[in-house]
PDB file of C-alpha atoms in Angstrom:
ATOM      1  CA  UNK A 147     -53.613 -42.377   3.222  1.00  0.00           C
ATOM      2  CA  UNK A 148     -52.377 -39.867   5.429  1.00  0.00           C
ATOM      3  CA  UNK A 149     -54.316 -36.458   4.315  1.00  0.00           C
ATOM      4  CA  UNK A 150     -55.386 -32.913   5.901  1.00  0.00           C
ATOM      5  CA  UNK A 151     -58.185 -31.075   4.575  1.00  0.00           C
ATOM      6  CA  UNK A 152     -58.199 -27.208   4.445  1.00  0.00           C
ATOM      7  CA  UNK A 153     -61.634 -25.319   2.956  1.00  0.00           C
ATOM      8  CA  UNK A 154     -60.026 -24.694  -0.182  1.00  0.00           C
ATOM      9  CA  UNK A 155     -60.857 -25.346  -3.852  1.00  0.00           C
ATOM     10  CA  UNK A 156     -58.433 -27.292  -5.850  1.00  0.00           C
ATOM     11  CA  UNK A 157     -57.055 -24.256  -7.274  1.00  0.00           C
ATOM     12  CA  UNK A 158     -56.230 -22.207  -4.213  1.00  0.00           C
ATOM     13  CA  UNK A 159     -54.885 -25.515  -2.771  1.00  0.00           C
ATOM     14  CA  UNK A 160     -52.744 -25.920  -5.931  1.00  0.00           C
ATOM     15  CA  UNK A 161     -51.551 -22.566  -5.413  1.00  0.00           C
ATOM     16  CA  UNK A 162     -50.894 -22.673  -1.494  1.00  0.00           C
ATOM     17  CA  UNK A 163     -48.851 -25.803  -2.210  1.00  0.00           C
ATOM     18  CA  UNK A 164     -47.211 -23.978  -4.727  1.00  0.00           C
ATOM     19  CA  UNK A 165     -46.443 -21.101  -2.223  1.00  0.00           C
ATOM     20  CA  UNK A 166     -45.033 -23.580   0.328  1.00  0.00           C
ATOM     21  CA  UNK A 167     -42.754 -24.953  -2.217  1.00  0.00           C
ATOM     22  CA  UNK A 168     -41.133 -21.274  -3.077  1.00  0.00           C
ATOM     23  CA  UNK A 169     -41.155 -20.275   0.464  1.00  0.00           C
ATOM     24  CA  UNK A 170     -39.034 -23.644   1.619  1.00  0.00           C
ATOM     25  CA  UNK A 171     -36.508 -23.083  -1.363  1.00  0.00           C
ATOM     26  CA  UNK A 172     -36.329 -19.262  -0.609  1.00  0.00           C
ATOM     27  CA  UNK A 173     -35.617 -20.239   2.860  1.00  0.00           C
ATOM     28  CA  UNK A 174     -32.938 -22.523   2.038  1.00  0.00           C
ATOM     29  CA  UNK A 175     -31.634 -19.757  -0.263  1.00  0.00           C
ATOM     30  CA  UNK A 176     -31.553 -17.732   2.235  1.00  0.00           C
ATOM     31  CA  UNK A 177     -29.699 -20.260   5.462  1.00  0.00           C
ATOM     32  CA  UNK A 178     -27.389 -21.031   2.173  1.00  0.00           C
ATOM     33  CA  UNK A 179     -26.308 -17.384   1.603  1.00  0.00           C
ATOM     34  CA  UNK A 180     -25.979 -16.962   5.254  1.00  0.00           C
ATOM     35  CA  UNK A 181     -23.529 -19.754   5.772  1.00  0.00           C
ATOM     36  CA  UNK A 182     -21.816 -18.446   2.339  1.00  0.00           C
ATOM     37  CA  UNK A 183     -21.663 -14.862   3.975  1.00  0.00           C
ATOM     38  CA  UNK A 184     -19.950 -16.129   7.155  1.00  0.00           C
ATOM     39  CA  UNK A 185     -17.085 -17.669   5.749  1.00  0.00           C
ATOM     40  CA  UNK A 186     -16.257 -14.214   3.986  1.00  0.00           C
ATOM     41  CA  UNK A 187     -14.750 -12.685   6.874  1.00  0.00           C
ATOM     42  CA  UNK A 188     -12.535 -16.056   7.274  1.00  0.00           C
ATOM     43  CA  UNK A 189     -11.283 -15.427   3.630  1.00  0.00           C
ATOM     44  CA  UNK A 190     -10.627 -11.860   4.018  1.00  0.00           C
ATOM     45  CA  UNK A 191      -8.471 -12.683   7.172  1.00  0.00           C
ATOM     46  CA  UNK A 192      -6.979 -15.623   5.289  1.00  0.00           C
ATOM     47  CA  UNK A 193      -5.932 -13.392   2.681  1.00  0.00           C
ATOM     48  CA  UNK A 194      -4.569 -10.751   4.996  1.00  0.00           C
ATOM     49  CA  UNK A 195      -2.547 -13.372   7.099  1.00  0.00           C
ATOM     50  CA  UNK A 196      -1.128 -14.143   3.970  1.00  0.00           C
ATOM     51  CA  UNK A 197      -0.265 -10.577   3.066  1.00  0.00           C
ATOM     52  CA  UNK A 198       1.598 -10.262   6.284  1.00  0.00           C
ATOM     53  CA  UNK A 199       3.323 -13.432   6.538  1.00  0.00           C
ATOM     54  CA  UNK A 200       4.803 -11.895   2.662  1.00  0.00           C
ATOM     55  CA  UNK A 201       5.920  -9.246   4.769  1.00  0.00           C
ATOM     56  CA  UNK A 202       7.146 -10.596   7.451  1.00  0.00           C
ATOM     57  CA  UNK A 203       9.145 -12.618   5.289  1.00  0.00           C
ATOM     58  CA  UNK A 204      10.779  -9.763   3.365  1.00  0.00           C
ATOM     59  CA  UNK A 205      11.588  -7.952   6.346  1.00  0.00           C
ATOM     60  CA  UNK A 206      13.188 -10.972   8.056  1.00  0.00           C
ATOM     61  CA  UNK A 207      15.419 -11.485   4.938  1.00  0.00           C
ATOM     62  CA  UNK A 208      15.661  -7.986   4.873  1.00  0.00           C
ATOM     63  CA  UNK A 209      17.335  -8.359   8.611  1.00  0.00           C
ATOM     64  CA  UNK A 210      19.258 -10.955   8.046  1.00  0.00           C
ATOM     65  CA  UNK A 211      21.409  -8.916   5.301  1.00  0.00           C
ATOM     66  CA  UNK A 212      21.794  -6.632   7.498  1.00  0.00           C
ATOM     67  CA  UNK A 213      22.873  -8.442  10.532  1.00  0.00           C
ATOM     68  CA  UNK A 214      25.343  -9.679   8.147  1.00  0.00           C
ATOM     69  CA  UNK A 215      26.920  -6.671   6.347  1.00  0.00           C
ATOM     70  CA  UNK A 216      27.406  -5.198   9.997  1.00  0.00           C
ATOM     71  CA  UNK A 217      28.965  -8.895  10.942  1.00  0.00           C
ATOM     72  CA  UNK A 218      31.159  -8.433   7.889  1.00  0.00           C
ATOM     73  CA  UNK A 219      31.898  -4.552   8.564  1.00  0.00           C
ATOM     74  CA  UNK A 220      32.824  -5.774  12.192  1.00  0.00           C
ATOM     75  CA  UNK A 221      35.115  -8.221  10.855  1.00  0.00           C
ATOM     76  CA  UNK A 222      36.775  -5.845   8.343  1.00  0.00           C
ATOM     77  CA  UNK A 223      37.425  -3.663  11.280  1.00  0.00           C
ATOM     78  CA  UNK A 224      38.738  -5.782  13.366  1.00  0.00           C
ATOM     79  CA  UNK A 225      41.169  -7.046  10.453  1.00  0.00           C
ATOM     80  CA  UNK A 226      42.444  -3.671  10.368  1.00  0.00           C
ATOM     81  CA  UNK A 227      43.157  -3.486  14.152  1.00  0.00           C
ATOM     82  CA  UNK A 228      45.128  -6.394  13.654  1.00  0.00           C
ATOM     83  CA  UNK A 229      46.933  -5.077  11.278  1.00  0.00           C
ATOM     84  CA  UNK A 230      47.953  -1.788  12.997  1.00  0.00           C
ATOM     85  CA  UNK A 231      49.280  -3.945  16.178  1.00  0.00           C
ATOM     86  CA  UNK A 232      50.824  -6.235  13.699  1.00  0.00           C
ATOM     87  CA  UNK A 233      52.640  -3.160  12.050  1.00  0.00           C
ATOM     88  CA  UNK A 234      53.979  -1.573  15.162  1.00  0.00           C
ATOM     89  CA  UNK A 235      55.170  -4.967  16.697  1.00  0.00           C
ATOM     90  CA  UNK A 236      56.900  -4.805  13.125  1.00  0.00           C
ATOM     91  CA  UNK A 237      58.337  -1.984  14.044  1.00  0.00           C
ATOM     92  CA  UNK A 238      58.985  -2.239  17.797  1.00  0.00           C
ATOM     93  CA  UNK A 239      61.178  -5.823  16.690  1.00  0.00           C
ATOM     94  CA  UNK A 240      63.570  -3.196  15.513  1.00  0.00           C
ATOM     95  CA  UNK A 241      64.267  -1.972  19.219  1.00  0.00           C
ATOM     96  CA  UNK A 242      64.639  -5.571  21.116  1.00  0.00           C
ATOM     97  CA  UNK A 243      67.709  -6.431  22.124  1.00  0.00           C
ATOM     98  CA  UNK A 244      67.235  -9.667  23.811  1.00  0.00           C
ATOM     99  CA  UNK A 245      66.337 -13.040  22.030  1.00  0.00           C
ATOM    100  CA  UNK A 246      63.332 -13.962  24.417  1.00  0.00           C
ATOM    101  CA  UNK A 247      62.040 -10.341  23.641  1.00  0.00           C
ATOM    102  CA  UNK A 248      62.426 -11.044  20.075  1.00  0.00           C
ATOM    103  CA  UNK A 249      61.219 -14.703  19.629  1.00  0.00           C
ATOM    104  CA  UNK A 250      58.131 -13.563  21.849  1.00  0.00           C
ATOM    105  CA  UNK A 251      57.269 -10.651  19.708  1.00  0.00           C
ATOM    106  CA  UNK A 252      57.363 -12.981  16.443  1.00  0.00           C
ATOM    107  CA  UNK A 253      55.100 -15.306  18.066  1.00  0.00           C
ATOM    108  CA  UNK A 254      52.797 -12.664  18.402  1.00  0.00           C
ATOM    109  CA  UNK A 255      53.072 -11.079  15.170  1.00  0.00           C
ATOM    110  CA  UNK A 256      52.697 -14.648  13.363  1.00  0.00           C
ATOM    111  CA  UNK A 257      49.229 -15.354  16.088  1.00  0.00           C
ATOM    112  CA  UNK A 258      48.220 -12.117  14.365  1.00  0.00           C
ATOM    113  CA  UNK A 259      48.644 -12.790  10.998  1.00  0.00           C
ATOM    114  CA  UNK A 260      46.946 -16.143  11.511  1.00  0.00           C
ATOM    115  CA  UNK A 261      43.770 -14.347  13.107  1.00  0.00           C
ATOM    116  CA  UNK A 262      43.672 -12.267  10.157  1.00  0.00           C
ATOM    117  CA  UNK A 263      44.301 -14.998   7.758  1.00  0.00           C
ATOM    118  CA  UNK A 264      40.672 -17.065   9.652  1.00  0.00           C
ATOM    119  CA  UNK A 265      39.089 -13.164   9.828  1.00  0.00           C
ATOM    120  CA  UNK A 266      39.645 -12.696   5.971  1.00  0.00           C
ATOM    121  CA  UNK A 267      38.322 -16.477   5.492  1.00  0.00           C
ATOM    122  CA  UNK A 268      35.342 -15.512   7.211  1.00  0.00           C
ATOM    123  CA  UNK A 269      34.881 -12.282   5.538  1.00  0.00           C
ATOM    124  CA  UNK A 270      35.053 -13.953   2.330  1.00  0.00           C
ATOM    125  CA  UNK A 271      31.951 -16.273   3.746  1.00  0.00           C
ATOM    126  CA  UNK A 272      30.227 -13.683   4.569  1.00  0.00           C
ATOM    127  CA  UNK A 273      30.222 -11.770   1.135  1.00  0.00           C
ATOM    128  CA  UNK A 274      29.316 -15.075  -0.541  1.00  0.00           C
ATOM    129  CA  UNK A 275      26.193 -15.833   1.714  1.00  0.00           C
ATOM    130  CA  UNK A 276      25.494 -11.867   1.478  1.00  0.00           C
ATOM    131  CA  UNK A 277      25.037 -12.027  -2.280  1.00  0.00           C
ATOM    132  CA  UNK A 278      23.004 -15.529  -1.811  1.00  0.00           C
ATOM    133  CA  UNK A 279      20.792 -13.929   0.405  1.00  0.00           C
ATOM    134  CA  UNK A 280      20.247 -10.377  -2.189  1.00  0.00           C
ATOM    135  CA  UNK A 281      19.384 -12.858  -4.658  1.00  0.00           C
ATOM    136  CA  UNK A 282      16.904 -14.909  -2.569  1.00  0.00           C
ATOM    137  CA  UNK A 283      15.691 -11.568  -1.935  1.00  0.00           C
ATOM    138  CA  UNK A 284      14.929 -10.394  -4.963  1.00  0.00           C
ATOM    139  CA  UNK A 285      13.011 -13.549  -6.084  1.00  0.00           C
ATOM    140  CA  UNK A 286      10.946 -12.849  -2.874  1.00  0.00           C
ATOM    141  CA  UNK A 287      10.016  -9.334  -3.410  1.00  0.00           C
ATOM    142  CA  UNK A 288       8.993 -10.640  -7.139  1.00  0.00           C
ATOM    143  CA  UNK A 289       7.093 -13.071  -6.030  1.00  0.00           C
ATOM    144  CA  UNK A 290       5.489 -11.103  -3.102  1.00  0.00           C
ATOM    145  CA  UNK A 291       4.280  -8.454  -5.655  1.00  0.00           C
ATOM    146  CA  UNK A 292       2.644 -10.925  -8.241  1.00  0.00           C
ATOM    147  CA  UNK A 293       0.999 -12.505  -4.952  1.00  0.00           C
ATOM    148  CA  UNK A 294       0.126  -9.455  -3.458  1.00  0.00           C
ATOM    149  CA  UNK A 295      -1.832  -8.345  -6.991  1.00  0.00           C
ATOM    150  CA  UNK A 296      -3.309 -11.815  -6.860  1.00  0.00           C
ATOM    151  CA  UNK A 297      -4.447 -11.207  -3.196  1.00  0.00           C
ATOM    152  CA  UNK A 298      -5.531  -7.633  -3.782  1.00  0.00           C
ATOM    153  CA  UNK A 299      -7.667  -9.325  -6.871  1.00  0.00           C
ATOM    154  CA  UNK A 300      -9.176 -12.041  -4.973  1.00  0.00           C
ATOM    155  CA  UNK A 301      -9.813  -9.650  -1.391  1.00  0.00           C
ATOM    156  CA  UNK A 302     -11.891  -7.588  -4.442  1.00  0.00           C
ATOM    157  CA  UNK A 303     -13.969 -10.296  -5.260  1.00  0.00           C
ATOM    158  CA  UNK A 304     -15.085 -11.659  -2.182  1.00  0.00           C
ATOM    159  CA  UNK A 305     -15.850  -8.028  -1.067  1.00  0.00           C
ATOM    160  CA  UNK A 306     -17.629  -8.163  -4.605  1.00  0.00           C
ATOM    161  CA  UNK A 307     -19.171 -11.296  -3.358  1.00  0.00           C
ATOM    162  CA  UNK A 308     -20.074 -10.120   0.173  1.00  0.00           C
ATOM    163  CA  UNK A 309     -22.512  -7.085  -1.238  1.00  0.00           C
ATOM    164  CA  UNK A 310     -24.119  -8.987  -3.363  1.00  0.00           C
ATOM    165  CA  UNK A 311     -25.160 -11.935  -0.736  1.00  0.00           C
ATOM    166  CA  UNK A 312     -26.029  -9.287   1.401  1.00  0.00           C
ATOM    167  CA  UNK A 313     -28.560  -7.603  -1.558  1.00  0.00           C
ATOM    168  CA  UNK A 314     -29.913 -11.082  -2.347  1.00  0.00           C
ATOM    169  CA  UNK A 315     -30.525 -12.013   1.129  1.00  0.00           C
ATOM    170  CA  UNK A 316     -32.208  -8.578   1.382  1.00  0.00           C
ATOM    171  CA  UNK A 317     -34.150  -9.790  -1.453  1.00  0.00           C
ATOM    172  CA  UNK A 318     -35.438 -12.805  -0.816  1.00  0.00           C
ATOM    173  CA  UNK A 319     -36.895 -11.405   2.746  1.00  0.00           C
ATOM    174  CA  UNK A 320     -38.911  -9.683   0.827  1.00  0.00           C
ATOM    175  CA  UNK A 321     -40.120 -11.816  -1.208  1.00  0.00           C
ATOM    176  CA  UNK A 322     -40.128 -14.543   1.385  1.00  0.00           C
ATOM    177  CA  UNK A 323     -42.786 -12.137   3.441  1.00  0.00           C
ATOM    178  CA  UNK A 324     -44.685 -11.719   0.205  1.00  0.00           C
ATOM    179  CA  UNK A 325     -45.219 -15.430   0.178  1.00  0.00           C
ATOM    180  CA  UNK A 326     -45.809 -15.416   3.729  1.00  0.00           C
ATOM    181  CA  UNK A 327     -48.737 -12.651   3.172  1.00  0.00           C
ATOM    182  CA  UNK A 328     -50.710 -15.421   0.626  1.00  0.00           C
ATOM    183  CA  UNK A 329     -50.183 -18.335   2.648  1.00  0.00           C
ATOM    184  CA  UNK A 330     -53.101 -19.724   4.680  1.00  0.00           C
ATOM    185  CA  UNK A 331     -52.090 -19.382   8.283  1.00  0.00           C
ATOM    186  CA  UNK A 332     -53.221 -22.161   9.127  1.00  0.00           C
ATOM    187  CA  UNK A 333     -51.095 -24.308   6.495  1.00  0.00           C
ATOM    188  CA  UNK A 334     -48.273 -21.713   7.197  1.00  0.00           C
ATOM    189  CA  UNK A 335     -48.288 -22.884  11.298  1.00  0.00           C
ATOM    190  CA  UNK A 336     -48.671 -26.917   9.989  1.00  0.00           C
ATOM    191  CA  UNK A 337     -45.623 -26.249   7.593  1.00  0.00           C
ATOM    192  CA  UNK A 338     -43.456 -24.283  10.424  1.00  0.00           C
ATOM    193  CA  UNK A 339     -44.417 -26.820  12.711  1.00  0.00           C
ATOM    194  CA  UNK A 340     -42.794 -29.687  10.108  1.00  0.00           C
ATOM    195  CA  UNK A 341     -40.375 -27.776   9.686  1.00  0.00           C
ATOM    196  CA  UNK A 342     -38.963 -27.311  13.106  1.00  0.00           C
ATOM    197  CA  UNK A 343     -39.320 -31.010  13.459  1.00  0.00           C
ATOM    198  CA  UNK A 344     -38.041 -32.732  10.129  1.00  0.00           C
ATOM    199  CA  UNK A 345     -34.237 -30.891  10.015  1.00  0.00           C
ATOM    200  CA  UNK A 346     -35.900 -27.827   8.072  1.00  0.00           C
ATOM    201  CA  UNK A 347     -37.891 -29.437   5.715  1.00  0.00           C
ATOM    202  CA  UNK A 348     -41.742 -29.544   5.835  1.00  0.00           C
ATOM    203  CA  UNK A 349     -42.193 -29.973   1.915  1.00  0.00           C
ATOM    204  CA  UNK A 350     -40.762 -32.871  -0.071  1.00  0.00           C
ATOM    205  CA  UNK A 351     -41.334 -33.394  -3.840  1.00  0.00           C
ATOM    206  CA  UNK A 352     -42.237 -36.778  -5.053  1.00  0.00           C
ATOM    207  CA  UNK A 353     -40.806 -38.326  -7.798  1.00  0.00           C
ATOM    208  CA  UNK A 354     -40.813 -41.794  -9.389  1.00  0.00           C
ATOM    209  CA  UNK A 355     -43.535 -43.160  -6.594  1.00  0.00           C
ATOM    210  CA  UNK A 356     -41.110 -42.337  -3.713  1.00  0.00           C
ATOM    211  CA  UNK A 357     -40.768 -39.699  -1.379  1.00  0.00           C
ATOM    212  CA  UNK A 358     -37.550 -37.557  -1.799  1.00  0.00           C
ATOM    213  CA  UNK A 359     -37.181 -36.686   2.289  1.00  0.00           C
ATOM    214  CA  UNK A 360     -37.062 -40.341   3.302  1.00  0.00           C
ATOM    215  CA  UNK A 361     -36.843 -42.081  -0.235  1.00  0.00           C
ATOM    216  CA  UNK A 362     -39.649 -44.186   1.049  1.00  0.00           C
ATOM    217  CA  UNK A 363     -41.792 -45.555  -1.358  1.00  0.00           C
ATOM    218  CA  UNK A 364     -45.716 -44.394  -1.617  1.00  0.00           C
ATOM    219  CA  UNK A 365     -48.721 -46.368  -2.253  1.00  0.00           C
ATOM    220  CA  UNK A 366     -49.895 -46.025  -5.997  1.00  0.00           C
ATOM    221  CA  UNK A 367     -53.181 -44.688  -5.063  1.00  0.00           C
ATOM    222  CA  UNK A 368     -51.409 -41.909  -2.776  1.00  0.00           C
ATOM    223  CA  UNK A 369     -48.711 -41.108  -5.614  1.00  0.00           C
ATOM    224  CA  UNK A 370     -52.013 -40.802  -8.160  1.00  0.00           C
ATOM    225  CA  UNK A 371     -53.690 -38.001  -5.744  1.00  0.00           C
ATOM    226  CA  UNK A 372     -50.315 -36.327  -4.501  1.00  0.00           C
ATOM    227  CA  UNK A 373     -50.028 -35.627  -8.715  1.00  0.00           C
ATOM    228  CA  UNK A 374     -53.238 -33.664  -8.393  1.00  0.00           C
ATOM    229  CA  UNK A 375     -51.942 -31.174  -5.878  1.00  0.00           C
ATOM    230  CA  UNK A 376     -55.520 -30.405  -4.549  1.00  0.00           C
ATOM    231  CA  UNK A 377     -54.670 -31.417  -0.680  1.00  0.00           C
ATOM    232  CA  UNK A 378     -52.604 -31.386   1.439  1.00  0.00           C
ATOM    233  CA  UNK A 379     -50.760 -35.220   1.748  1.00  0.00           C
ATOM    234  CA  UNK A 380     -48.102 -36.353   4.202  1.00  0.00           C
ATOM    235  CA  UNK A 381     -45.558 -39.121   3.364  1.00  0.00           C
ATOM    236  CA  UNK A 382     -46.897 -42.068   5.708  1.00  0.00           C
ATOM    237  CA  UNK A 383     -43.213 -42.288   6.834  1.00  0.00           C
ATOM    238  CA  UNK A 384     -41.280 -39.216   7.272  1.00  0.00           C
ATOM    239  CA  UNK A 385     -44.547 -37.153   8.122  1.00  0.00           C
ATOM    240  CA  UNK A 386     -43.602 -34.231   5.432  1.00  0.00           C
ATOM    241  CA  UNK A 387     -46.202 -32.254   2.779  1.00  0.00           C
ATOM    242  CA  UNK A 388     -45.964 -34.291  -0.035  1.00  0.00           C
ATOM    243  CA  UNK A 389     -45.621 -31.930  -3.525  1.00  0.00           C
ATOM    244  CA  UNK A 390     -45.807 -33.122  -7.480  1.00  0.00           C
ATOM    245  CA  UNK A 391     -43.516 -30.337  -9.324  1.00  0.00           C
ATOM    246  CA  UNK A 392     -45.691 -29.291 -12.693  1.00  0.00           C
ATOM    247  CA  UNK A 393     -43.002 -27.290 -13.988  1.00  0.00           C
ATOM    248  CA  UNK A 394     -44.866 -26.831 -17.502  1.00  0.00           C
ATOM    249  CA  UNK A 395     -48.084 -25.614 -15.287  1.00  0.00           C
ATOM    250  CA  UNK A 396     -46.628 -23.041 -12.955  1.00  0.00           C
ATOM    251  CA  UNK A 397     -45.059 -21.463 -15.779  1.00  0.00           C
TER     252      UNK A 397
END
């Protein structure tokens, strides 16, 4: 049996284990709320990405009307050139005399009229995709806004969140130091020294005759004594303080 003897009574022993035992859940408490508290920032910037690409989005639809409508005004314009140069070759037929003249002038006036037939085709297009694209719109900046309250909720939370890690981690410190003032020293520099060397845990509870840091089972005799809490008992495999939760008794 793997044991190590400290001049204390079975009292004080039973409540230096018990001290060990708070201190190594308040320290994983407190590495927990750490890891919890880095991954805040992440979800604030997740949230904000999000915002943006929203955005982003609106404005680029935004654009794209626009680009259009001044396609479309383009178009429209240029449709009415044509038709002023299609007018006065109208009227300039009137003053040809010779049948080349003439014939060559028609051609032009009908090339004309066929570019404006395509332009009006086009403009037509462009009015169609125009309204598709105001509608899309509108369905985005709807669904923008409910995301963007659903964003501003959650960003409220986590900040929520974020304070009150920070006051519980505040916390525990001081509590953890508390604990740190009643501990034995000498237990307190065996128990860092575990702890540094068994993945940040030095204390292991036992349960059911086995050890719950290896799940190694422990000789009867051993699991009788560890029950007792009045020394200090290392698994004979994993090397860790070996603790018996009385639940009812530290109450």
């Amino acid at each position: 049996m793997v044991h190590f003897f400290w001049a204390l009574a079975g009292d004080k022993m039973k409540k230096q284990l018990q001290l060990l035992w708070k201190l190594q859940t308040l320290e994983q408490q407190i590495e927990e709320a750490q890891r919890e508290k880095v991954t805040y920032p992440l979800e604030l910037e997740r949230l904000r990405v999000s915002l943006r690409a929203q955005e982003e989005q609106q404005e680029e639809e935004k654009r794209r009307i626009e680009d259009i409508e001044k396609e479309r005004i383009a178009m429209e314009g240029e449709l009415e050139l044509e038709n002023e140069r299609i007018k006065r070759s109208q009227l300039k037929l009137l003053e040809i005399k010779t049948n080349k003249e003439y014939q060559a002038l028609l051609k032009e006036i009908e090339m004309g009229k066929e570019r404006n037939s395509q332009r009006e085709e086009e403009i037509i297009r462009l009015l169609d995709e125009i309204d598709h694209l105001k509608a899309d719109y509108v369905n985005t900046v709807e669904r923008a806004s409910k995301e963007k309250e659903a964003i501003k909720l959650e960003t409220t939370i986590i900040k929520e969140q974020m304070e009150k890690v920070e006051q519980d981690i505040g916390q525990w410190h001081q509590t953890r130091e508390k604990i740190i003032m009643e501990t034995d020293p000498e237990l307190l520099k065996r128990y860092n020294t575990l702890k540094e060397k068994r993945n940040g845990i030095a204390i292991v509870l036992v349960k059911n005759e086995g050890c719950q840091g290896c799940y190694v089972n422990i000789p009867p005799q051993m699991y009788n004594e560890v029950q007792k809490n009045n020394e200090i008992i290392l698994c004979p495999n994993c090397h860790r303080i070996l603790y018996w939760e009385n639940k009812d008794a530290e109450k």
